[in-house]
């Protein structure tokens, strides 16, 4: 089924059926009445207006008689539309080729998404379409507005967006039918204190418990190893059945970043913010700042942090004592101090623990 308007990037194809529809509206009659006046079937008129059928020479001749607009003009509109549609197809095909070049199959093979073998280019393209459930891989270049995700910008942002979208599609495909539980905010709020305590536990102990707790309130946790170049920390998406995806990665392999990103995404869920408009940068940043504040306060309450800063002593001992007082890992305190430029980014990194996600495994390694 075609459409009256086909858009791709800055290319737009207008089907001549759009102009036929305008004439019907100006005449203030039904499509069936217009079909009778034009001496063609109502079905043909409907298909032309919806963009499903072309304007044939016979129909163009009848339109010319009815409207006074020449037959050649109607045929030219159809020719221009067909040419623009082909231009769009060519552009999508070129972008799909580029998408294939950007996607390194080694990540997909190592994490058992596809078989570990050599893929000729055409087979690679088809395998990626099937894996990511996309008719055309050019869609991966577009920011996904149906998902809220946290990623950092880079000089080659186009490639980063594409690879982030690959990770998102992998997570979505692994989460979409895991549960029929609908997301329940009240249940999540009850679980937050329990989740907070997990940050000081060994990841092999907390991860299965965390996954189960979140599932109980309708949140499917999917942890993926970072795909090189994606620069993605986490994402959330609400499914049609009411369940929610919470995706988290091991970007930078740092435990404090993992926990901050996890609670940042839970913040999006808490605020029921499941959509992003990357073109509206102000709104995007506003939502991200709200989720950042949620995560910051979750682990290091403002008043406690201000009291710690007022002491002005940043040593291994003071950091550990403050972390113990708040029942958080020392790396979180280090990360916060580094972010606020109270210590250098090369200071106290030995206090930061590391996580590495192994997909298709119940445990971290």
CSV table of C-alpha atoms in Angstrom, one decimal, residues 48-327:
chain,number,residue,atom,x,y,z
A,48,UNK,CA,-5.9,7.2,-6.3
A,49,UNK,CA,-6.7,9.5,-3.4
A,50,UNK,CA,-5.0,7.1,-0.9
A,51,UNK,CA,-2.0,6.8,-3.2
A,52,UNK,CA,-2.5,3.1,-4.0
A,53,UNK,CA,-3.2,3.6,-7.7
A,54,UNK,CA,-1.4,5.6,-10.4
A,55,UNK,CA,-3.3,8.1,-12.6
A,56,UNK,CA,-3.6,6.3,-15.9
A,57,UNK,CA,-3.7,8.2,-19.3
A,58,UNK,CA,-7.4,7.3,-19.4
A,59,UNK,CA,-8.1,8.8,-16.0
A,60,UNK,CA,-5.8,11.8,-16.7
A,61,UNK,CA,-7.9,12.5,-19.9
A,62,UNK,CA,-11.2,12.4,-17.8
A,63,UNK,CA,-9.7,14.6,-15.1
A,64,UNK,CA,-8.7,17.1,-17.8
A,65,UNK,CA,-12.3,17.2,-19.1
A,66,UNK,CA,-13.7,17.7,-15.6
A,67,UNK,CA,-11.2,20.2,-14.2
A,68,UNK,CA,-9.9,22.0,-17.3
A,69,UNK,CA,-6.3,21.1,-16.2
A,70,UNK,CA,-4.6,19.5,-19.1
A,71,UNK,CA,-4.1,15.8,-19.5
A,72,UNK,CA,-0.4,16.3,-19.8
A,73,UNK,CA,-0.3,18.1,-16.4
A,74,UNK,CA,-1.9,15.2,-14.7
A,75,UNK,CA,0.5,12.7,-16.3
A,76,UNK,CA,3.4,14.9,-15.4
A,77,UNK,CA,2.4,15.0,-11.8
A,78,UNK,CA,2.4,11.2,-11.8
A,79,UNK,CA,5.8,11.0,-13.5
A,80,UNK,CA,7.3,13.4,-11.0
A,81,UNK,CA,5.9,11.4,-8.1
A,82,UNK,CA,7.2,8.2,-9.5
A,83,UNK,CA,10.7,9.7,-10.1
A,84,UNK,CA,10.8,11.1,-6.5
A,85,UNK,CA,9.7,7.8,-5.1
A,86,UNK,CA,12.6,6.1,-6.9
A,87,UNK,CA,15.0,8.8,-5.7
A,88,UNK,CA,13.8,8.1,-2.1
A,89,UNK,CA,14.3,4.3,-2.7
A,90,UNK,CA,17.8,5.0,-4.0
A,91,UNK,CA,18.7,7.2,-1.0
A,92,UNK,CA,17.4,4.5,1.5
A,93,UNK,CA,19.4,1.9,-0.3
A,94,UNK,CA,22.5,4.0,-0.1
A,95,UNK,CA,21.9,4.6,3.6
A,96,UNK,CA,21.3,0.9,4.2
A,97,UNK,CA,24.6,0.1,2.7
A,98,UNK,CA,26.3,2.7,4.9
A,99,UNK,CA,24.4,1.2,7.9
A,100,UNK,CA,25.8,-2.2,7.1
A,101,UNK,CA,29.3,-0.8,7.0
A,102,UNK,CA,28.9,0.8,10.4
A,103,UNK,CA,27.7,-2.3,12.1
A,104,UNK,CA,30.5,-4.7,13.2
A,105,UNK,CA,29.2,-8.2,13.3
A,106,UNK,CA,31.8,-9.3,15.9
A,107,UNK,CA,29.7,-7.9,18.7
A,108,UNK,CA,26.6,-9.7,17.5
A,109,UNK,CA,28.5,-13.0,17.1
A,110,UNK,CA,30.3,-12.7,20.5
A,111,UNK,CA,27.0,-12.2,22.3
A,112,UNK,CA,25.2,-15.0,20.4
A,113,UNK,CA,22.7,-12.9,18.5
A,114,UNK,CA,23.8,-14.4,15.2
A,115,UNK,CA,25.8,-17.4,14.2
A,116,UNK,CA,29.6,-17.0,14.2
A,117,UNK,CA,30.4,-17.4,10.5
A,118,UNK,CA,31.3,-15.2,7.5
A,119,UNK,CA,28.4,-13.3,6.0
A,120,UNK,CA,28.6,-12.0,2.4
A,121,UNK,CA,27.3,-8.4,2.1
A,122,UNK,CA,23.8,-9.3,0.9
A,123,UNK,CA,23.4,-12.0,3.5
A,124,UNK,CA,24.7,-9.6,6.2
A,125,UNK,CA,22.1,-7.0,5.2
A,126,UNK,CA,19.2,-9.6,5.3
A,127,UNK,CA,20.4,-11.1,8.6
A,128,UNK,CA,20.5,-7.6,10.2
A,129,UNK,CA,17.0,-6.8,8.9
A,130,UNK,CA,15.6,-10.1,10.4
A,131,UNK,CA,17.5,-9.7,13.7
A,132,UNK,CA,16.4,-6.0,14.2
A,133,UNK,CA,13.0,-6.5,12.6
A,134,UNK,CA,13.3,-3.7,10.2
A,135,UNK,CA,12.3,-3.6,6.5
A,136,UNK,CA,15.2,-1.2,5.8
A,137,UNK,CA,18.2,-0.6,7.9
A,138,UNK,CA,18.3,3.1,7.0
A,139,UNK,CA,15.7,3.6,9.8
A,140,UNK,CA,18.6,3.1,12.2
A,141,UNK,CA,20.0,6.6,11.4
A,142,UNK,CA,16.8,8.2,12.9
A,143,UNK,CA,16.6,9.0,16.6
A,144,UNK,CA,13.9,6.7,18.0
A,145,UNK,CA,11.2,9.0,19.6
A,146,UNK,CA,9.4,6.0,21.0
A,147,UNK,CA,12.3,5.3,23.4
A,148,UNK,CA,13.8,7.4,26.1
A,149,UNK,CA,17.6,6.8,26.2
A,150,UNK,CA,20.7,8.3,27.8
A,151,UNK,CA,23.7,8.6,25.5
A,152,UNK,CA,26.6,11.0,25.2
A,153,UNK,CA,27.2,13.0,22.0
A,154,UNK,CA,30.3,12.5,19.9
A,155,UNK,CA,31.9,14.0,16.9
A,156,UNK,CA,30.5,11.2,14.7
A,157,UNK,CA,27.1,11.4,16.2
A,158,UNK,CA,25.4,9.8,13.1
A,159,UNK,CA,27.3,6.6,13.7
A,160,UNK,CA,26.7,6.7,17.5
A,161,UNK,CA,22.9,7.1,17.0
A,162,UNK,CA,22.9,4.2,14.6
A,163,UNK,CA,24.8,1.9,16.9
A,164,UNK,CA,22.7,3.0,19.9
A,165,UNK,CA,19.6,2.1,17.9
A,166,UNK,CA,21.0,-1.3,17.1
A,167,UNK,CA,21.5,-1.9,20.8
A,168,UNK,CA,18.0,-0.6,21.5
A,169,UNK,CA,16.4,-3.0,19.0
A,170,UNK,CA,18.3,-5.9,20.5
A,171,UNK,CA,17.1,-5.0,23.9
A,172,UNK,CA,13.5,-4.4,22.7
A,173,UNK,CA,13.4,-7.8,20.9
A,174,UNK,CA,14.6,-9.6,24.1
A,175,UNK,CA,12.1,-7.8,26.3
A,176,UNK,CA,8.8,-7.4,24.4
A,177,UNK,CA,7.1,-10.6,25.4
A,178,UNK,CA,8.9,-11.5,28.6
A,179,UNK,CA,6.0,-10.6,30.9
A,180,UNK,CA,2.3,-9.7,30.8
A,181,UNK,CA,2.7,-7.7,34.1
A,182,UNK,CA,1.7,-4.1,33.6
A,183,UNK,CA,4.1,-1.5,35.1
A,184,UNK,CA,2.9,-0.5,38.5
A,185,UNK,CA,4.4,2.7,39.9
A,186,UNK,CA,3.3,2.1,43.5
A,187,UNK,CA,5.1,-1.3,43.4
A,188,UNK,CA,8.3,0.4,42.1
A,189,UNK,CA,8.2,3.0,44.8
A,190,UNK,CA,8.0,0.3,47.5
A,191,UNK,CA,11.0,-1.5,46.0
A,192,UNK,CA,13.3,1.6,45.7
A,193,UNK,CA,14.8,1.2,49.3
A,194,UNK,CA,15.6,-2.5,48.6
A,195,UNK,CA,17.2,-1.7,45.3
A,196,UNK,CA,19.3,1.0,46.9
A,197,UNK,CA,20.8,-1.4,49.3
A,198,UNK,CA,21.9,-3.7,46.5
A,199,UNK,CA,24.6,-1.3,45.3
A,200,UNK,CA,27.0,-2.6,48.0
A,201,UNK,CA,26.4,-6.2,47.2
A,202,UNK,CA,28.4,-8.4,44.8
A,203,UNK,CA,26.9,-8.1,41.3
A,204,UNK,CA,26.5,-11.9,41.0
A,205,UNK,CA,24.2,-11.7,44.0
A,206,UNK,CA,22.2,-8.5,43.3
A,207,UNK,CA,21.6,-8.9,39.6
A,208,UNK,CA,19.3,-11.9,39.6
A,209,UNK,CA,17.4,-10.4,42.6
A,210,UNK,CA,17.2,-7.0,40.9
A,211,UNK,CA,15.9,-8.5,37.7
A,212,UNK,CA,13.2,-10.4,39.5
A,213,UNK,CA,12.1,-7.5,41.7
A,214,UNK,CA,11.7,-5.2,38.7
A,215,UNK,CA,9.8,-7.9,36.8
A,216,UNK,CA,7.3,-8.2,39.6
A,217,UNK,CA,6.3,-4.6,39.0
A,218,UNK,CA,6.2,-4.9,35.2
A,219,UNK,CA,9.8,-3.8,34.3
A,220,UNK,CA,11.9,-6.0,32.2
A,221,UNK,CA,15.6,-5.5,32.9
A,222,UNK,CA,17.9,-6.2,29.9
A,223,UNK,CA,21.6,-5.7,30.5
A,224,UNK,CA,23.8,-5.6,27.4
A,225,UNK,CA,27.6,-5.3,26.9
A,226,UNK,CA,28.4,-1.9,25.4
A,227,UNK,CA,28.7,-2.0,21.6
A,228,UNK,CA,31.9,-0.1,20.6
A,229,UNK,CA,30.9,3.3,19.3
A,230,UNK,CA,27.3,3.3,20.7
A,231,UNK,CA,28.1,5.5,23.7
A,232,UNK,CA,24.8,4.3,25.3
A,233,UNK,CA,24.2,4.1,29.1
A,234,UNK,CA,20.6,3.0,29.3
A,235,UNK,CA,17.1,3.3,27.8
A,236,UNK,CA,13.4,2.8,28.6
A,237,UNK,CA,10.4,1.9,26.5
A,238,UNK,CA,6.8,1.2,27.3
A,239,UNK,CA,5.2,-1.7,25.4
A,240,UNK,CA,1.7,-1.9,24.2
A,241,UNK,CA,0.8,-4.5,26.8
A,242,UNK,CA,1.8,-2.1,29.6
A,243,UNK,CA,5.1,-3.6,30.5
A,244,UNK,CA,8.3,-1.6,30.4
A,245,UNK,CA,11.8,-2.2,29.1
A,246,UNK,CA,14.7,-1.0,31.2
A,247,UNK,CA,17.9,-1.4,29.3
A,248,UNK,CA,21.3,-0.9,30.9
A,249,UNK,CA,24.9,-1.3,29.5
A,250,UNK,CA,28.3,-1.6,31.0
A,251,UNK,CA,29.7,1.5,29.3
A,252,UNK,CA,33.1,2.4,30.9
A,253,UNK,CA,32.7,-0.8,33.0
A,254,UNK,CA,32.5,1.4,36.1
A,255,UNK,CA,30.1,0.3,38.9
A,256,UNK,CA,29.2,3.9,39.9
A,257,UNK,CA,28.2,4.7,36.3
A,258,UNK,CA,26.2,1.5,36.1
A,259,UNK,CA,24.2,2.3,39.2
A,260,UNK,CA,23.7,6.0,38.3
A,261,UNK,CA,22.5,5.0,34.8
A,262,UNK,CA,20.2,2.4,36.2
A,263,UNK,CA,18.5,4.8,38.7
A,264,UNK,CA,18.5,7.5,36.0
A,265,UNK,CA,16.5,5.2,33.8
A,266,UNK,CA,14.3,4.2,36.8
A,267,UNK,CA,13.8,8.0,37.2
A,268,UNK,CA,12.4,8.2,33.6
A,269,UNK,CA,10.0,5.3,34.4
A,270,UNK,CA,9.0,7.0,37.7
A,271,UNK,CA,8.1,10.2,35.8
A,272,UNK,CA,6.5,8.0,33.1
A,273,UNK,CA,8.8,9.6,30.5
A,274,UNK,CA,9.0,7.0,27.8
A,275,UNK,CA,9.5,9.3,24.7
A,276,UNK,CA,12.2,11.5,23.5
A,277,UNK,CA,12.3,14.3,20.9
A,278,UNK,CA,16.0,14.6,20.1
A,279,UNK,CA,15.3,17.5,17.8
A,280,UNK,CA,13.8,19.5,20.7
A,281,UNK,CA,17.1,19.8,22.5
A,282,UNK,CA,15.7,21.9,25.3
A,283,UNK,CA,13.0,19.5,26.2
A,284,UNK,CA,15.4,16.5,25.9
A,285,UNK,CA,17.9,18.2,28.3
A,286,UNK,CA,15.1,19.1,30.7
A,287,UNK,CA,14.0,15.4,30.9
A,288,UNK,CA,17.6,14.2,31.3
A,289,UNK,CA,18.2,16.7,34.1
A,290,UNK,CA,15.1,15.5,35.9
A,291,UNK,CA,16.3,11.9,35.7
A,292,UNK,CA,19.8,12.9,36.7
A,293,UNK,CA,18.5,14.7,39.8
A,294,UNK,CA,16.4,11.7,40.7
A,295,UNK,CA,19.5,9.4,40.5
A,296,UNK,CA,21.8,11.9,42.4
A,297,UNK,CA,19.4,12.3,45.3
A,298,UNK,CA,18.7,8.6,45.4
A,299,UNK,CA,22.3,7.7,46.4
A,300,UNK,CA,23.7,11.0,47.8
A,301,UNK,CA,21.1,13.3,49.3
A,302,UNK,CA,21.7,17.0,48.8
A,303,UNK,CA,22.0,18.0,52.4
A,304,UNK,CA,24.5,15.1,53.2
A,305,UNK,CA,26.6,16.0,50.2
A,306,UNK,CA,26.7,19.7,51.1
A,307,UNK,CA,27.8,18.9,54.7
A,308,UNK,CA,30.5,16.6,53.2
A,309,UNK,CA,31.7,19.4,50.8
A,310,UNK,CA,31.7,22.0,53.6
A,311,UNK,CA,34.3,19.9,55.5
A,312,UNK,CA,36.5,20.2,52.4
A,313,UNK,CA,38.5,17.1,53.1
A,314,UNK,CA,38.8,14.7,50.2
A,315,UNK,CA,41.0,11.7,51.2
A,316,UNK,CA,40.6,8.0,50.8
A,317,UNK,CA,39.6,7.8,54.4
A,318,UNK,CA,37.0,10.6,54.3
A,319,UNK,CA,35.5,9.2,51.1
A,320,UNK,CA,35.2,5.7,52.5
A,321,UNK,CA,33.6,7.1,55.7
A,322,UNK,CA,31.1,9.1,53.8
A,323,UNK,CA,30.2,6.2,51.6
A,324,UNK,CA,29.8,3.9,54.7
A,325,UNK,CA,27.5,6.5,56.3
A,326,UNK,CA,25.3,6.5,53.2
A,327,UNK,CA,25.6,2.8,52.6
